[in-house]
CSV table of C-alpha atoms and ligand atoms in Angstrom, one decimal:
chain,number,residue,atom,x,y,z
A,11,UNK,CA,-39.0,18.3,-9.1
A,12,UNK,CA,-40.5,14.9,-8.6
A,13,UNK,CA,-41.3,12.3,-11.2
A,14,UNK,CA,-42.9,8.8,-11.2
A,15,UNK,CA,-40.7,6.3,-12.9
A,16,UNK,CA,-40.1,2.5,-13.3
A,17,UNK,CA,-36.5,1.2,-12.7
A,18,UNK,CA,-35.4,-0.7,-15.8
A,19,UNK,CA,-32.0,-2.0,-14.8
A,20,UNK,CA,-29.0,-1.6,-12.4
A,21,UNK,CA,-26.2,0.6,-13.8
A,22,UNK,CA,-22.5,-0.2,-13.6
A,23,UNK,CA,-22.2,1.9,-10.4
A,24,UNK,CA,-25.0,-0.1,-8.6
A,25,UNK,CA,-27.7,2.5,-9.0
A,26,UNK,CA,-31.2,1.8,-10.4
A,27,UNK,CA,-31.6,3.2,-13.9
A,28,UNK,CA,-34.8,4.8,-15.1
A,29,UNK,CA,-36.0,7.0,-18.0
A,30,UNK,CA,-37.7,10.3,-17.2
A,31,UNK,CA,-38.9,12.0,-20.4
A,32,UNK,CA,-35.8,10.8,-22.4
A,33,UNK,CA,-33.3,11.7,-19.6
A,34,UNK,CA,-31.5,9.0,-17.6
A,35,UNK,CA,-32.0,8.9,-13.9
A,36,UNK,CA,-29.5,7.2,-11.5
A,37,UNK,CA,-31.4,6.1,-8.4
A,38,UNK,CA,-29.4,4.8,-5.4
A,39,UNK,CA,-31.2,1.7,-4.0
A,40,UNK,CA,-33.6,1.4,-6.9
A,41,UNK,CA,-34.3,-2.3,-7.9
A,42,UNK,CA,-35.4,-3.3,-11.4
A,43,UNK,CA,-39.2,-3.2,-11.7
A,44,UNK,CA,-39.6,-0.7,-8.8
A,45,UNK,CA,-42.3,1.9,-9.4
A,46,UNK,CA,-41.0,5.0,-7.6
A,47,UNK,CA,-41.6,8.7,-7.0
A,48,UNK,CA,-38.2,10.2,-7.2
A,49,UNK,CA,-36.7,13.7,-6.9
A,50,UNK,CA,-33.7,14.9,-9.0
A,51,UNK,CA,-30.7,15.9,-6.8
A,52,UNK,CA,-28.1,17.0,-9.4
A,53,UNK,CA,-26.4,16.1,-12.6
A,54,UNK,CA,-24.7,12.7,-12.7
A,55,UNK,CA,-22.7,11.6,-15.8
A,56,UNK,CA,-25.0,11.5,-18.8
A,57,UNK,CA,-28.1,12.0,-16.6
A,58,UNK,CA,-29.3,12.9,-13.2
A,59,UNK,CA,-28.9,11.5,-9.7
A,60,UNK,CA,-32.3,11.1,-8.1
A,61,UNK,CA,-33.4,10.0,-4.6
A,62,UNK,CA,-36.4,7.9,-3.7
A,63,UNK,CA,-39.3,9.9,-2.3
A,64,UNK,CA,-41.9,7.1,-2.3
A,65,UNK,CA,-42.1,3.4,-3.2
A,66,UNK,CA,-45.3,2.9,-5.2
A,67,UNK,CA,-44.6,-0.8,-6.0
A,68,UNK,CA,-41.6,-3.1,-5.5
A,69,UNK,CA,-40.0,-4.9,-8.4
A,70,UNK,CA,-39.8,-8.8,-8.3
A,71,UNK,CA,-36.2,-8.8,-7.2
A,72,UNK,CA,-36.5,-6.5,-4.3
A,73,UNK,CA,-35.6,-8.1,-0.9
A,74,UNK,CA,-35.2,-6.7,2.6
A,75,UNK,CA,-31.6,-5.6,3.3
A,76,UNK,CA,-29.3,-7.7,5.5
A,77,UNK,CA,-28.0,-4.8,7.6
A,78,UNK,CA,-29.8,-2.1,9.5
A,79,UNK,CA,-27.4,0.6,8.2
A,80,UNK,CA,-28.1,-0.1,4.6
A,81,UNK,CA,-29.2,3.0,2.8
A,82,UNK,CA,-27.3,5.3,5.2
A,83,UNK,CA,-23.8,3.6,5.3
A,84,UNK,CA,-22.0,4.0,2.0
A,85,UNK,CA,-20.2,0.7,2.3
A,86,UNK,CA,-22.9,-1.4,0.5
A,87,UNK,CA,-25.1,-0.4,-2.4
A,88,UNK,CA,-26.9,-3.6,-3.4
A,89,UNK,CA,-28.4,-5.3,-0.4
A,90,UNK,CA,-31.9,-4.6,-1.7
A,91,UNK,CA,-31.9,-7.1,-4.6
A,92,UNK,CA,-32.1,-10.9,-4.5
A,93,UNK,CA,-28.9,-12.9,-4.5
A,94,UNK,CA,-29.8,-14.4,-7.9
A,95,UNK,CA,-30.4,-10.9,-9.5
A,96,UNK,CA,-27.3,-9.4,-7.8
A,97,UNK,CA,-25.0,-12.2,-8.9
A,98,UNK,CA,-26.4,-12.2,-12.5
A,99,UNK,CA,-25.8,-8.5,-12.6
A,100,UNK,CA,-22.2,-8.8,-11.4
A,101,UNK,CA,-21.4,-11.5,-14.0
A,102,UNK,CA,-23.1,-9.3,-16.7
A,103,UNK,CA,-20.7,-6.5,-15.9
A,104,UNK,CA,-17.8,-8.7,-17.1
A,105,UNK,CA,-19.8,-10.0,-20.1
A,106,UNK,CA,-20.7,-6.5,-21.2
A,107,UNK,CA,-17.1,-5.1,-20.8
A,108,UNK,CA,-15.6,-7.9,-22.9
A,109,UNK,CA,-18.4,-7.7,-25.5
A,110,UNK,CA,-17.7,-4.0,-26.0
A,111,UNK,CA,-14.1,-4.9,-26.9
A,112,UNK,CA,-15.3,-7.5,-29.4
A,113,UNK,CA,-14.0,-10.4,-27.2
A,114,UNK,CA,-15.8,-13.7,-27.3
A,115,UNK,CA,-17.7,-14.1,-24.0
A,116,UNK,CA,-18.4,-17.8,-24.3
A,117,UNK,CA,-15.5,-18.6,-21.9
A,118,UNK,CA,-16.9,-16.6,-19.0
A,119,UNK,CA,-17.6,-19.0,-16.1
A,120,UNK,CA,-20.4,-18.6,-13.5
A,121,UNK,CA,-19.6,-16.0,-10.8
A,122,UNK,CA,-18.1,-17.3,-7.6
A,123,UNK,CA,-20.3,-15.7,-5.0
A,124,UNK,CA,-19.1,-14.0,-1.8
A,125,UNK,CA,-20.2,-14.9,1.7
A,126,UNK,CA,-21.1,-12.5,4.5
A,127,UNK,CA,-18.4,-12.3,7.1
A,128,UNK,CA,-15.5,-12.9,4.7
A,129,UNK,CA,-14.0,-9.4,4.7
A,130,UNK,CA,-10.8,-9.5,6.7
A,131,UNK,CA,-9.7,-5.9,6.0
A,132,UNK,CA,-11.7,-2.9,7.0
A,133,UNK,CA,-10.9,0.8,6.8
A,134,UNK,CA,-13.0,3.1,8.8
A,135,UNK,CA,-13.2,6.9,9.3
A,136,UNK,CA,-12.5,8.4,12.7
A,137,UNK,CA,-13.5,11.8,14.2
A,138,UNK,CA,-12.8,12.6,17.9
A,139,UNK,CA,-15.9,13.6,19.8
A,140,UNK,CA,-14.8,14.3,23.4
A,141,UNK,CA,-14.6,11.1,25.5
A,142,UNK,CA,-15.3,8.9,22.5
A,143,UNK,CA,-14.6,8.6,18.9
A,144,UNK,CA,-17.1,8.7,16.0
A,145,UNK,CA,-15.9,5.7,14.1
A,146,UNK,CA,-17.6,4.1,11.1
A,147,UNK,CA,-18.0,4.1,7.4
A,148,UNK,CA,-18.6,7.2,5.3
A,149,UNK,CA,-22.1,7.7,4.0
A,150,UNK,CA,-22.3,7.4,0.2
A,151,UNK,CA,-20.5,10.3,-1.6
A,152,UNK,CA,-20.1,12.2,1.7
A,153,UNK,CA,-17.7,12.8,4.5
A,154,UNK,CA,-20.4,12.1,7.1
A,155,UNK,CA,-19.5,9.2,9.2
A,156,UNK,CA,-22.1,6.5,9.9
A,157,UNK,CA,-21.4,4.9,13.2
A,158,UNK,CA,-22.2,1.3,12.4
A,159,UNK,CA,-23.3,-1.1,15.1
A,160,UNK,CA,-23.2,-4.1,12.8
A,161,UNK,CA,-21.5,-5.0,9.6
A,162,UNK,CA,-22.6,-8.4,8.1
A,163,UNK,CA,-19.9,-8.1,5.4
A,164,UNK,CA,-17.0,-8.0,7.9
A,165,UNK,CA,-15.4,-10.9,9.7
A,166,UNK,CA,-17.1,-11.1,13.1
A,167,UNK,CA,-13.8,-10.7,14.9
A,168,UNK,CA,-13.5,-7.3,13.3
A,169,UNK,CA,-17.1,-6.1,13.6
A,170,UNK,CA,-17.3,-7.0,17.3
A,171,UNK,CA,-14.1,-4.9,18.0
A,172,UNK,CA,-15.6,-1.6,16.8
A,173,UNK,CA,-17.5,-0.6,20.0
A,174,UNK,CA,-14.4,-1.2,22.1
A,175,UNK,CA,-12.2,0.8,19.8
A,176,UNK,CA,-14.6,3.8,20.0
A,177,UNK,CA,-13.9,4.2,23.7
A,178,UNK,CA,-10.5,2.7,24.1
A,179,UNK,CA,-8.8,4.8,21.3
A,180,UNK,CA,-10.5,8.1,22.4
A,181,UNK,CA,-8.0,9.1,25.2
A,182,UNK,CA,-5.0,8.6,22.9
A,183,UNK,CA,-6.3,9.9,19.6
A,184,UNK,CA,-4.7,13.3,18.6
A,185,UNK,CA,-7.1,16.1,19.5
A,186,UNK,CA,-9.3,17.5,16.8
A,187,UNK,CA,-7.7,15.4,14.1
A,188,UNK,CA,-9.8,13.3,11.7
A,189,UNK,CA,-8.2,10.1,10.5
A,190,UNK,CA,-8.7,6.5,9.6
A,191,UNK,CA,-8.1,3.1,11.1
A,192,UNK,CA,-7.3,0.0,9.1
A,193,UNK,CA,-8.0,-3.4,10.6
A,194,UNK,CA,-6.8,-6.7,9.2
A,195,UNK,CA,-7.6,-10.1,10.6
A,196,UNK,CA,-4.5,-12.2,10.5
A,197,UNK,CA,-3.5,-15.7,11.8
A,198,UNK,CA,-2.0,-13.9,14.8
A,199,UNK,CA,-5.1,-11.8,15.6
A,200,UNK,CA,-6.1,-8.3,14.6
A,201,UNK,CA,-3.5,-6.0,13.0
A,202,UNK,CA,-4.5,-2.3,13.7
A,203,UNK,CA,-3.1,0.7,12.0
A,204,UNK,CA,-4.0,4.3,13.0
A,205,UNK,CA,-3.6,6.8,10.1
A,206,UNK,CA,-3.8,10.2,11.6
A,207,UNK,CA,-1.7,13.4,11.3
A,208,UNK,CA,-0.3,14.7,14.6
A,209,UNK,CA,2.2,13.6,17.1
A,210,UNK,CA,1.8,10.7,19.5
A,211,UNK,CA,3.7,11.7,22.7
A,212,UNK,CA,5.7,9.2,24.7
A,213,UNK,CA,2.7,8.9,27.1
A,214,UNK,CA,0.4,8.3,24.2
A,215,UNK,CA,2.6,5.6,22.8
A,216,UNK,CA,2.7,3.8,26.2
A,217,UNK,CA,-1.0,4.0,26.3
A,218,UNK,CA,-1.3,2.6,22.8
A,219,UNK,CA,1.0,-0.3,23.8
A,220,UNK,CA,-1.3,-1.0,26.8
A,221,UNK,CA,-4.3,-0.8,24.6
A,222,UNK,CA,-2.8,-3.4,22.3
A,223,UNK,CA,-2.5,-5.6,25.4
A,224,UNK,CA,-6.1,-4.9,26.6
A,225,UNK,CA,-7.6,-5.6,23.1
A,226,UNK,CA,-5.3,-8.6,22.5
A,227,UNK,CA,-4.1,-7.2,19.2
A,228,UNK,CA,-1.4,-8.9,17.2
A,229,UNK,CA,0.2,-5.5,16.2
A,230,UNK,CA,-0.6,-1.9,16.5
A,231,UNK,CA,1.0,0.7,14.3
A,232,UNK,CA,0.7,4.4,13.5
A,233,UNK,CA,1.3,6.5,10.4
A,234,UNK,CA,0.6,10.2,9.8
A,235,UNK,CA,-0.7,9.5,6.2
A,236,UNK,CA,-0.8,6.7,3.6
A,237,UNK,CA,2.5,7.7,2.0
A,238,UNK,CA,4.6,7.4,5.1
A,239,UNK,CA,5.9,4.1,6.3
A,240,UNK,CA,4.0,3.0,9.4
A,241,UNK,CA,5.7,2.8,12.7
A,242,UNK,CA,4.8,-0.3,14.8
A,243,UNK,CA,4.1,0.6,18.4
A,244,UNK,CA,3.4,-2.9,19.7
A,245,UNK,CA,4.0,-6.3,18.1
A,246,UNK,CA,2.5,-9.0,20.4
A,247,UNK,CA,2.3,-11.8,17.9
A,248,UNK,CA,3.3,-11.9,14.2
A,249,UNK,CA,0.3,-10.7,12.2
A,250,UNK,CA,0.9,-13.4,9.6
A,251,UNK,CA,-1.1,-14.4,6.6
A,252,UNK,CA,-0.7,-17.7,4.7
A,253,UNK,CA,0.0,-17.9,1.0
A,254,UNK,CA,0.4,-21.5,0.0
A,255,UNK,CA,3.0,-23.0,2.4
A,256,UNK,CA,4.4,-19.6,3.4
A,257,UNK,CA,3.5,-17.5,6.4
A,258,UNK,CA,4.0,-13.8,5.4
A,259,UNK,CA,3.9,-10.8,7.8
A,260,UNK,CA,2.7,-7.9,5.6
A,261,UNK,CA,3.9,-4.3,6.4
A,262,UNK,CA,1.3,-2.4,8.4
A,263,UNK,CA,-1.5,-1.4,6.0
A,264,UNK,CA,0.1,-3.3,3.1
A,265,UNK,CA,-2.1,-4.6,0.4
A,266,UNK,CA,-3.9,-7.9,0.9
A,267,UNK,CA,-7.0,-9.3,-0.9
A,268,UNK,CA,-9.9,-8.1,1.1
A,269,UNK,CA,-11.7,-11.4,1.7
A,270,UNK,CA,-10.1,-14.6,2.9
A,271,UNK,CA,-12.3,-17.0,1.0
A,272,UNK,CA,-12.2,-14.7,-2.0
A,273,UNK,CA,-8.4,-14.7,-1.9
A,274,UNK,CA,-8.3,-18.5,-1.7
A,275,UNK,CA,-10.6,-18.6,-4.7
A,276,UNK,CA,-8.4,-16.2,-6.7
A,277,UNK,CA,-5.2,-18.0,-5.7
A,278,UNK,CA,-6.7,-21.4,-6.5
A,279,UNK,CA,-7.7,-20.2,-10.0
A,280,UNK,CA,-4.3,-18.8,-10.6
A,281,UNK,CA,-2.4,-21.9,-9.3
A,282,UNK,CA,-4.4,-24.3,-11.4
A,283,UNK,CA,-3.6,-22.4,-14.6
A,284,UNK,CA,0.2,-22.5,-13.9
A,285,UNK,CA,1.8,-25.9,-14.9
A,286,UNK,CA,4.3,-27.7,-12.6
A,287,UNK,CA,7.8,-26.7,-13.4
A,288,UNK,CA,6.9,-23.3,-14.8
A,289,UNK,CA,9.2,-20.3,-14.9
A,290,UNK,CA,6.8,-17.6,-13.6
A,291,UNK,CA,6.9,-13.8,-13.6
A,292,UNK,CA,4.4,-12.2,-11.2
A,293,UNK,CA,4.2,-8.5,-12.2
A,294,UNK,CA,2.2,-7.0,-9.4
A,295,UNK,CA,3.2,-9.5,-6.6
A,296,UNK,CA,2.5,-7.4,-3.5
A,297,UNK,CA,3.3,-9.6,-0.4
A,298,UNK,CA,3.1,-12.7,-2.6
A,299,UNK,CA,-0.6,-13.8,-2.6
A,300,UNK,CA,0.0,-15.5,-6.0
A,301,UNK,CA,3.8,-15.8,-6.3
A,302,UNK,CA,3.8,-17.9,-3.1
A,303,UNK,CA,0.7,-19.9,-4.0
A,304,UNK,CA,2.5,-21.2,-7.1
A,305,UNK,CA,6.1,-21.3,-5.9
A,306,UNK,CA,6.2,-24.9,-4.6
A,307,UNK,CA,5.3,-26.3,-7.9
A,308,UNK,CA,7.1,-23.8,-10.1
A,309,UNK,CA,10.7,-24.1,-11.2
A,310,UNK,CA,11.3,-20.4,-10.5
A,311,UNK,CA,9.2,-17.3,-9.6
A,312,UNK,CA,10.3,-13.8,-10.2
A,313,UNK,CA,8.1,-11.3,-8.4
A,314,UNK,CA,7.9,-7.6,-9.2
A,315,UNK,CA,6.2,-4.7,-7.5
A,316,UNK,CA,6.9,-1.0,-6.7
A,317,UNK,CA,6.2,-1.6,-3.0
A,318,UNK,CA,9.6,-2.5,-1.4
A,319,UNK,CA,8.3,-3.4,2.1
A,320,UNK,CA,5.7,-5.8,0.5
A,321,UNK,CA,8.5,-7.5,-1.5
A,322,UNK,CA,10.6,-7.8,1.7
A,323,UNK,CA,7.7,-9.5,3.4
A,324,UNK,CA,7.3,-11.8,0.4
A,325,UNK,CA,10.9,-12.8,0.4
A,326,UNK,CA,11.1,-13.4,4.2
A,327,UNK,CA,8.0,-15.6,3.9
A,328,UNK,CA,9.5,-17.5,1.0
A,329,UNK,CA,12.8,-18.1,2.8
A,330,UNK,CA,11.0,-19.2,6.0
A,331,UNK,CA,9.0,-21.7,4.0
A,332,UNK,CA,12.2,-23.1,2.3
A,333,UNK,CA,11.3,-21.5,-1.0
A,334,UNK,CA,14.1,-18.9,-1.0
A,335,UNK,CA,16.1,-20.6,-3.7
A,336,UNK,CA,13.2,-20.5,-6.1
A,337,UNK,CA,11.8,-17.0,-5.4
A,338,UNK,CA,13.5,-13.7,-6.4
A,339,UNK,CA,12.0,-10.2,-6.1
A,340,UNK,CA,12.7,-7.0,-7.8
A,341,UNK,CA,11.4,-3.6,-6.7
A,342,UNK,CA,10.4,-1.9,-10.0
A,343,UNK,CA,7.8,0.7,-11.1
A,344,UNK,CA,6.3,-1.0,-14.1
A,345,UNK,CA,4.7,2.1,-15.4
A,346,UNK,CA,7.9,4.1,-15.5
A,347,UNK,CA,10.1,1.1,-16.3
A,348,UNK,CA,8.0,-1.6,-17.9
A,349,UNK,CA,9.5,-5.1,-18.4
A,350,UNK,CA,10.6,-5.9,-21.9
A,351,UNK,CA,10.2,-9.0,-23.9
A,352,UNK,CA,13.9,-9.7,-23.2
A,353,UNK,CA,13.1,-9.7,-19.5
A,354,UNK,CA,10.5,-12.3,-20.1
A,355,UNK,CA,12.5,-14.5,-22.5
A,356,UNK,CA,12.6,-17.6,-20.4
A,357,UNK,CA,9.2,-17.3,-18.7
A,358,UNK,CA,6.6,-20.0,-19.3
A,359,UNK,CA,3.9,-18.1,-17.4
A,360,UNK,CA,3.1,-14.6,-16.3
A,361,UNK,CA,0.7,-13.3,-13.6
A,362,UNK,CA,-0.7,-9.8,-13.8
A,363,UNK,CA,-2.7,-8.3,-10.9
A,364,UNK,CA,-2.6,-4.6,-11.6
A,365,UNK,CA,-4.5,-1.8,-9.8
A,366,UNK,CA,-7.8,-0.5,-11.3
A,367,UNK,CA,-6.0,1.4,-14.1
A,368,UNK,CA,-4.9,-2.0,-15.6
A,369,UNK,CA,-1.6,-2.9,-17.2
A,370,UNK,CA,-1.7,-1.4,-20.7
A,371,UNK,CA,2.0,-1.2,-21.2
A,372,UNK,CA,2.7,-4.7,-19.9
A,373,UNK,CA,-0.1,-6.2,-21.9
A,374,UNK,CA,1.4,-4.7,-25.0
A,375,UNK,CA,4.8,-6.2,-24.1
A,376,UNK,CA,3.3,-9.7,-23.4
A,377,UNK,CA,1.4,-9.5,-26.7
A,378,UNK,CA,4.7,-9.4,-28.4
A,379,UNK,CA,6.6,-11.8,-26.1
A,380,UNK,CA,6.7,-15.6,-26.4
A,381,UNK,CA,5.2,-16.3,-22.9
A,382,UNK,CA,2.7,-19.1,-23.6
A,383,UNK,CA,0.4,-18.6,-20.5
A,384,UNK,CA,-0.8,-15.3,-19.0
A,385,UNK,CA,-3.0,-15.3,-15.9
A,386,UNK,CA,-4.6,-11.9,-15.4
A,387,UNK,CA,-6.4,-11.0,-12.1
A,388,UNK,CA,-8.4,-7.9,-12.4
A,389,UNK,CA,-10.5,-5.7,-10.2
A,390,UNK,CA,-11.8,-3.6,-13.1
A,391,UNK,CA,-13.6,-5.3,-16.0
A,392,UNK,CA,-13.3,-2.1,-18.2
A,393,UNK,CA,-9.5,-1.9,-18.1
A,394,UNK,CA,-9.2,-5.7,-18.1
A,395,UNK,CA,-11.2,-5.8,-21.4
A,396,UNK,CA,-9.0,-3.2,-22.9
A,397,UNK,CA,-5.9,-5.1,-22.0
A,398,UNK,CA,-7.4,-8.5,-23.0
A,399,UNK,CA,-8.0,-7.1,-26.5
A,400,UNK,CA,-4.3,-6.2,-26.7
A,401,UNK,CA,-3.3,-9.7,-25.5
A,402,UNK,CA,-5.6,-11.3,-28.0
A,403,UNK,CA,-4.1,-9.2,-30.8
A,404,UNK,CA,-0.8,-10.9,-29.9
A,405,UNK,CA,-2.2,-14.4,-30.1
A,406,UNK,CA,-3.1,-14.8,-26.4
A,407,UNK,CA,-6.6,-16.2,-26.4
A,408,UNK,CA,-8.8,-16.2,-23.3
A,409,UNK,CA,-9.5,-19.8,-22.3
A,410,UNK,CA,-11.5,-19.2,-19.2
A,411,UNK,CA,-12.6,-16.0,-17.4
A,412,UNK,CA,-14.0,-16.5,-13.9
A,413,UNK,CA,-15.8,-13.6,-12.2
A,414,UNK,CA,-15.3,-13.6,-8.4
A,415,UNK,CA,-17.3,-11.6,-6.0
A,416,UNK,CA,-14.9,-10.3,-3.3
A,417,UNK,CA,-16.8,-7.1,-2.4
A,418,UNK,CA,-20.2,-8.4,-1.4
A,419,UNK,CA,-23.2,-6.0,-2.1
A,420,UNK,CA,-20.9,-3.5,-3.8
A,421,UNK,CA,-20.6,-2.8,-7.5
A,422,UNK,CA,-17.0,-4.1,-7.6
A,423,UNK,CA,-16.2,-7.4,-9.3
A,424,UNK,CA,-12.9,-9.3,-9.6
A,425,UNK,CA,-12.0,-11.8,-12.2
A,426,UNK,CA,-9.3,-14.3,-13.1
A,427,UNK,CA,-8.6,-14.8,-16.7
A,428,UNK,CA,-6.4,-17.5,-18.2
A,429,UNK,CA,-4.9,-16.7,-21.7
A,430,UNK,CA,-3.0,-19.2,-23.8
A,431,UNK,CA,-0.9,-18.5,-26.8
A,432,UNK,CA,-2.3,-20.1,-29.9
A,433,UNK,CA,0.1,-21.5,-32.4
B,511,SAM,C1,-4.2,-5.3,-6.7
B,511,SAM,S1,-2.7,-5.2,-5.9
B,511,SAM,C2,-2.2,-6.9,-6.0
B,511,SAM,C3,-1.1,-7.4,-5.1
B,511,SAM,C4,-0.9,-8.9,-5.0
B,511,SAM,N1,-1.0,-9.6,-6.3
B,511,SAM,C5,-2.0,-9.5,-4.1
B,511,SAM,O1,-2.9,-10.2,-4.6
B,511,SAM,O2,-1.9,-9.3,-2.9
B,511,SAM,C6,-1.7,-4.4,-7.1
B,511,SAM,C7,-0.2,-4.4,-6.8
B,511,SAM,O3,0.3,-3.6,-7.8
B,511,SAM,C8,1.4,-2.8,-7.3
B,511,SAM,N2,1.6,-1.7,-8.2
B,511,SAM,C9,0.8,-0.7,-8.5
B,511,SAM,N3,1.3,0.1,-9.4
B,511,SAM,C10,2.5,-0.4,-9.8
B,511,SAM,C11,3.5,-0.1,-10.7
B,511,SAM,N4,3.4,1.1,-11.4
B,511,SAM,N5,4.6,-0.8,-10.8
B,511,SAM,C12,4.7,-2.0,-10.0
B,511,SAM,N6,3.8,-2.4,-9.1
B,511,SAM,C13,2.7,-1.6,-9.0
B,511,SAM,C14,0.9,-2.4,-6.0
B,511,SAM,O4,2.0,-2.1,-5.1
B,511,SAM,C15,0.1,-3.7,-5.5
B,511,SAM,O5,1.0,-4.5,-4.8
C-alpha cells in the first residue's frame, strides 16, 4: 500500500517521521520537508516502517550523501541532511531526554561535531566466497553484507586496507564460517582481530603471521567468539594508544572510544572538570581513557571495571608512565557488587562511563555519598537522563552537559556531564 506523505521530523532512531491518516510512519533516509511516495513494510514500534518509492519534492535540509554506499550500507543513516540540521537534531536528542526527566536544559552546551575520517575502530562482517572474502558492513536491519569500497567515516589507513584484506585473508579464513574482523588504528599501526569459530591449523597460523608481515600490521589476533580471550598470532610492534602521558596496549578487541579526536574531546572535558589534587574513582575505567588522562594532576586514582585484561593494560601503562604509585585498579562487577558510600568516603571526584544501560545503582549510591564532583560520560541520553535525575535528587546539580558527536551520520550521541554538589 503506497501513500503520499510529508516528512515532519527525524525520529530518535534517525528515520524520517510522517503521519499517514493518524498513523506514524518511520521512513529510513527521509529528510524533514521531503514530499514522498512511500510503501509500508511492516509494523515498527508505535507505527509502521515505510520505504521511499518516489521523491516528489526535497525538503530544505536534504543534501547529497557523502558516500556512494549510503542507503545500502547500514553503517550510516543520516548523510542525507545538512550538517547544521543533523547537528541540531543530535543536540536536541540530549535536550529532549533531559526535559522528559524534568531536568533544566539551560546548561547544555553546543554539540562538538565529528569529522570524517576520525573513526579508528571498525568492525566488519566476513563471509568466505571461494578465493576471496565478502567483507563489509551489514545492510540496515539485515545480515546481508555490503562490500564497501569507500568509507568516509573511517580513518583512511583503515579504509584503504579493506581491499587487501579481502584477498589476503581468504586463503587462511576457516571454510564456510562467517565471522567478523575488528580493526583498530593504534600508534604502532593497525591492530587486527579475527573473530571466527573454527580451528586455525599450524599452517594457517604461519600464514597469518606472514600476512601480518605483508600488511605491516602491529598485531594480529584470533578469537572464536567475543567471550573468549583473543590469542595473539603476531605482535610486530606494540599496538599502543596514548591516554595523557601513558602509552597503553589494549587487549585485542578491548574497548576504546571509537574516534581519536572524539576521545580527546571527551577526555579533555573530563580532565578540566577534575581539580588538581583530587582523589578520583573511575567506575568504568576500561583501559584508562579517563583515569590516565587525569592521573598526573590527581592525588590518587582508583579505577574499577569488570574487564580484567583492560585493567591490566591500564596498570601497565600507568607504571610505564611513572604513575604506578598514584593509580590502583580493582576488577569488580558493579552491577553485582556496586560500590558503597563507604568505598567512596575519601573521593573528591567520581567518573562514570557506563555502557548503554547506564549506571542506575551507582547513581543512587553517589546521590547519597559526599563526593562533591561527578563527571558522567554517556552514550545513551535516555539512561543518562534517568541517572541524572537520581543524582540531582541527592543534591548533585548538572553544571554543564556537552553533547559530543563520536558516531558521525549515525543516531548515536555521546555527552560529558559535570555535576557538582550544592551545599
Ligand atoms: C563505555 S565503556 C568505557 C570504558 C572507558 N571509560 C573508556 O572510555 O575507554 C564501559 C566500560 O564499562 C565496563 N562495564 C560494563 N559493565 C560493567 C559492570 N557491570 N561492572 C563494571 N564494569 C562494567 C566495560 O567493561 C567497559 O570497560
